[in-house]
N, CA and C of each residue as an Amber inpcrd file, in Angstrom:
protein
   282
 118.0510000 216.0760000  36.0010000 117.2380000 215.7300000  37.1390000
 117.0870000 214.2080000  37.1700000 117.4760000 213.6270000  38.2460000
 117.4440000 212.1760000  38.3870000 116.0450000 211.7090000  38.7830000
 115.6400000 210.6090000  38.1870000 114.3450000 210.0190000  38.4970000
 114.5550000 208.9430000  39.5550000 113.7400000 208.9310000  40.6140000
 113.8920000 207.8950000  41.6400000 113.7060000 206.5010000  41.0410000
 114.3960000 205.5020000  41.5610000 114.3000000 204.1530000  41.0030000
 112.8900000 203.5490000  41.0960000 112.1170000 203.9040000  42.1220000
 110.7540000 203.3760000  42.2530000 109.8740000 203.8920000  41.1160000
 110.0330000 205.1670000  40.8020000 109.2440000 205.7590000  39.7190000
 109.6400000 205.1690000  38.3780000 110.9280000 204.9450000  38.1830000
 111.4030000 204.3410000  36.9390000 110.8480000 202.9190000  36.7810000
 110.8310000 202.1550000  37.8760000 110.3050000 200.7920000  37.8350000
 108.8060000 200.8000000  37.5320000 108.0780000 201.7440000  38.1370000
 106.6410000 201.8640000  37.8700000 106.3910000 202.2230000  36.4130000
 107.1780000 203.1350000  35.8890000 107.0370000 203.5430000  34.4940000
 107.3110000 202.3760000  33.5450000 108.3400000 201.6040000  33.8280000
 108.6510000 200.4410000  32.9850000 107.5410000 199.3970000  33.0570000
 106.9710000 199.1950000  34.2290000 105.8810000 198.2240000  34.3760000
 104.6380000 198.6700000  33.6140000 104.3030000 199.9460000  33.6980000
 103.1310000 200.4630000  32.9850000 103.3550000 200.3780000  31.4780000
 104.5340000 200.7260000  31.0050000 104.8210000 200.6360000  29.5730000
 104.7490000 199.1960000  29.0790000 105.2390000 198.2340000  29.8760000
 105.1540000 196.8200000  29.4940000 103.6950000 196.3780000  29.4120000
 102.8700000 196.8560000  30.3390000 101.4520000 196.5220000  30.3260000
 100.7610000 197.1050000  29.0910000 101.1170000 198.3200000  28.7440000
 100.4900000 198.9770000  27.5910000 100.8810000 198.3140000  26.2720000
 102.0330000 197.7140000  26.2130000 102.4810000 197.0840000  24.9700000
 101.8260000 195.7270000  24.7150000 101.2270000 195.1310000  25.7360000
 100.6140000 193.8140000  25.5720000  99.3490000 193.9310000  24.7310000
  99.2770000 193.1130000  23.7170000  98.1360000 193.1210000  22.8010000
  96.8570000 192.6890000  23.5150000  97.0140000 191.9290000  24.5530000
  95.8860000 191.3800000  25.2870000  94.9860000 192.4810000  25.8600000
  95.5570000 193.6010000  26.2650000  94.8030000 194.6760000  26.9050000
  94.4360000 195.8040000  25.9440000  94.6570000 195.5960000  24.6580000
  94.4340000 196.6670000  23.6830000  92.9700000 197.1410000  23.6760000
  92.0110000 196.2260000  23.6520000  90.5940000 196.6030000  23.5870000
  90.1580000 197.3450000  24.8550000  90.5910000 196.8480000  26.0020000
  90.2160000 197.5060000  27.2610000  90.8110000 198.9100000  27.3430000
  92.0590000 199.0390000  26.9240000  92.6910000 200.3630000  26.9540000
  92.0410000 201.3160000  25.9490000  91.5870000 200.7790000  24.8240000
  90.8820000 201.6160000  23.8470000  89.5660000 202.1300000  24.4310000
  88.8750000 201.2870000  25.2000000  87.6380000 201.7430000  25.8410000
  87.9210000 202.8220000  26.8780000  88.9660000 202.6270000  27.6570000
  89.3360000 203.6370000  28.6590000  89.6760000 204.9520000  27.9710000
  90.4070000 204.8670000  26.8690000  90.7660000 206.0710000  26.1170000
  89.5230000 206.7570000  25.5520000  88.5740000 205.9770000  25.0700000
  87.3280000 206.5450000  24.5490000  86.5290000 207.2580000  25.6210000
  86.4160000 206.6350000  26.7950000  85.7120000 207.2840000  27.9010000
  86.4130000 208.5680000  28.3170000  87.7360000 208.5320000  28.3520000
  88.4900000 209.7180000  28.7230000  88.2690000 210.8350000  27.7070000
  88.3350000 210.5060000  26.4250000  88.1300000 211.5190000  25.3900000
  86.7120000 212.0860000  25.4450000  85.7350000 211.2310000  25.7300000
  84.3580000 211.7020000  25.8650000  84.1940000 212.6510000  27.0410000
  84.8490000 212.3270000  28.1440000  84.7650000 213.1970000  29.3200000
  85.4310000 214.5410000  29.0510000  86.5650000 214.5190000  28.3820000
  87.2620000 215.7670000  28.0600000  86.4100000 216.6070000  27.1210000
  85.8010000 215.9830000  26.1090000  84.9280000 216.7040000  25.1850000
  83.7400000 217.3090000  25.9360000  83.1680000 216.5380000  26.8380000
  82.0320000 217.0380000  27.6000000  82.3810000 218.2350000  28.4550000
  83.5460000 218.1830000  29.0730000  83.9540000 219.2820000  29.9500000
  84.3630000 220.5180000  29.1550000  85.0600000 220.3170000  28.0460000
  85.5790000 221.4740000  27.2980000  84.5470000 222.1010000  26.3640000
  83.6680000 221.2980000  25.7800000  82.7600000 221.8120000  24.7560000
  81.3090000 221.8500000  25.2350000  80.7740000 220.7160000  25.6490000
  79.3470000 220.6310000  25.9340000  78.9280000 221.4040000  27.1790000
  79.7100000 221.3240000  28.2470000  79.3250000 222.0010000  29.4920000
  79.2910000 223.5240000  29.3370000  80.3290000 224.1690000  28.7560000
  80.2270000 225.6180000  28.5800000  79.0830000 226.0230000  27.6620000
  78.8270000 225.2280000  26.6260000  77.7280000 225.5330000  25.7100000
  76.4000000 225.4540000  26.4480000  76.2290000 224.4200000  27.2610000
  74.9880000 224.2870000  28.0250000  74.8230000 225.4450000  29.0050000
  75.9100000 225.8700000  29.6100000  75.8480000 226.9870000  30.5510000
  75.4170000 228.2730000  29.8450000  75.9970000 228.5470000  28.6900000
  75.6330000 229.7480000  27.9310000  74.1780000 229.6740000  27.4910000
  73.7510000 228.5170000  26.9970000  72.3640000 228.3770000  26.5510000
  71.3890000 228.5250000  27.7220000  71.8020000 228.0880000  28.9040000
  70.9380000 228.2380000  30.0780000  70.6940000 229.7090000  30.3780000
  71.7370000 230.5180000  30.3150000  71.5550000 231.9440000  30.5800000
  70.8410000 232.6510000  29.4400000  71.0370000 232.1680000  28.2210000
  70.3900000 232.7980000  27.0770000  68.8930000 232.5220000  27.0450000
  68.5350000 231.2640000  27.2160000  67.1320000 230.8520000  27.1080000
  66.7010000 230.2400000  28.4270000  66.5840000 231.0310000  29.4680000
  66.2550000 230.5210000  30.7930000  64.9180000 229.8130000  30.8380000
  63.9090000 230.4080000  30.2740000  62.5640000 229.8310000  30.3750000
  62.1600000 229.2020000  29.0510000  62.9880000 228.3960000  28.4860000
  62.6790000 227.7920000  27.1990000  63.0840000 228.7390000  26.0950000
  62.1950000 228.9360000  25.1580000  62.4980000 229.8500000  24.0530000
  62.3520000 231.2930000  24.5050000  63.0050000 232.1550000  23.7860000
  62.9350000 233.5730000  24.0960000  61.5070000 234.0800000  23.8880000
  61.0180000 234.8690000  24.8080000  59.6640000 235.4130000  24.6470000
  59.7510000 236.7790000  23.9980000  58.8040000 237.0760000  23.1690000
  58.7890000 238.3700000  22.4920000  57.3640000 238.9160000  22.4870000
  57.2220000 240.1310000  22.0510000  55.8950000 240.7530000  21.9890000
  55.4560000 240.9730000  20.5540000  56.2260000 240.4130000  19.5990000
  55.8990000 240.7000000  18.2030000  54.6320000 240.0030000  17.7440000
  54.4660000 238.7150000  18.0530000  53.2950000 238.0330000  17.5220000
  52.6650000 237.0680000  18.5250000  53.4580000 236.3080000  19.2350000
  52.9160000 235.3590000  20.2050000  53.9600000 235.0670000  21.2760000
  53.6350000 234.1930000  22.2040000  54.4810000 233.9930000  23.3810000
  55.8910000 233.5200000  23.0600000  56.0240000 232.5120000  22.2400000
  57.3740000 232.0570000  21.9350000  57.5730000 232.0970000  20.4300000
  58.4950000 232.9270000  20.0260000  58.7020000 233.1830000  18.6020000
  60.0750000 232.6510000  18.2040000  60.1290000 231.6800000  17.3130000
  61.3940000 231.0880000  16.9090000  62.3220000 232.0940000  16.2290000
  61.8620000 232.9830000  15.3460000  62.7850000 233.9720000  14.7810000
  63.4170000 234.8770000  15.8320000  62.6520000 235.2370000  16.8500000
  63.2230000 236.0840000  17.9050000  64.2360000 235.3000000  18.7320000
  64.0030000 234.0090000  18.9410000  64.9690000 233.1810000  19.6530000
  66.2500000 233.0640000  18.8380000  66.1220000 232.9080000  17.5320000
  67.2980000 232.8340000  16.6700000  68.0450000 234.1670000  16.6860000
  67.3250000 235.2670000  16.7000000  67.9710000 236.5800000  16.7560000
  68.7510000 236.7360000  18.0520000  68.1580000 236.2940000  19.1750000
  68.8390000 236.4010000  20.4700000  70.1030000 235.5480000  20.4820000
  70.0360000 234.3670000  19.8810000  71.2140000 233.4990000  19.8210000
  72.3030000 234.1450000  18.9730000  71.9330000 234.6910000  17.8110000
  72.9320000 235.3510000  16.9470000  73.5290000 236.5600000  17.6420000
  72.7150000 237.2970000  18.3480000  73.1890000 238.4940000  19.0450000
  74.1840000 238.1230000  20.1490000  73.9260000 237.0070000  20.8300000
  74.8310000 236.5800000  21.8940000  76.1020000 235.9650000  21.3210000
  75.9890000 235.2960000  20.1770000  77.1470000 234.6340000  19.5900000
  78.0550000 235.6290000  18.8810000  77.4700000 236.5660000  18.1550000
  78.2340000 237.5570000  17.4090000  77.8240000 238.9460000  17.8910000
  78.3550000 239.3880000  19.0340000  77.8600000 240.6320000  19.6270000
  78.1380000 241.8780000  18.8050000  79.2220000 241.8990000  18.0100000
  79.5290000 243.0820000  17.2170000  79.9480000 242.6550000  15.8150000
  78.9890000 242.3800000  14.9350000  79.3300000 241.8370000  13.6240000
  80.0880000 242.8150000  12.7250000  79.9970000 244.1010000  12.9690000
  80.6710000 245.0670000  12.1080000  82.1620000 245.1500000  12.3560000
  82.6140000 244.7210000  13.4970000  84.0190000 244.8030000  13.8510000
  84.7380000 243.5740000  13.3070000  85.6980000 243.7620000  12.4180000
  86.3730000 242.6230000  11.8070000  87.7600000 242.4150000  12.3650000
  88.4030000 243.4340000  12.9000000  89.7490000 243.2790000  13.4210000
  89.7100000 242.7020000  14.8280000  90.6300000 241.7720000  15.0770000
  90.7080000 241.1520000  16.3870000  92.0840000 241.4520000  16.9520000
  92.1180000 241.8980000  18.1610000  93.4050000 242.1870000  18.7750000
  93.2040000 242.9550000  20.0590000  94.3000000 243.1980000  20.7630000
  94.1680000 243.9260000  22.0250000  93.7180000 245.3690000  21.7960000
  92.7630000 245.7730000  22.5800000  92.2770000 247.1530000  22.4780000
  91.2530000 247.3640000  21.3750000  90.9140000 246.3390000  20.6240000
  89.9210000 246.4940000  19.5440000  88.5620000 246.0770000  20.0060000
């Protein structure tokens, strides 16, 4: 598959720019921001979404002793994270 000459020229120009030591710090900052955004989208956002549904009104409320019970909140988190602890095999149909 042939690459158009305009695209090849653009690629060579970008590679020449990236090789210059002068822009190393700025490119490192751009890379850091990009990695932070990717981490936020892949890890932090889904975790926040799950926690929002798990603990909608703050901590889990229970009737065991008082309005907000930390052991019951921990139990709810464990139950949501590990829904079937007795099942050890992972695979289709299991």
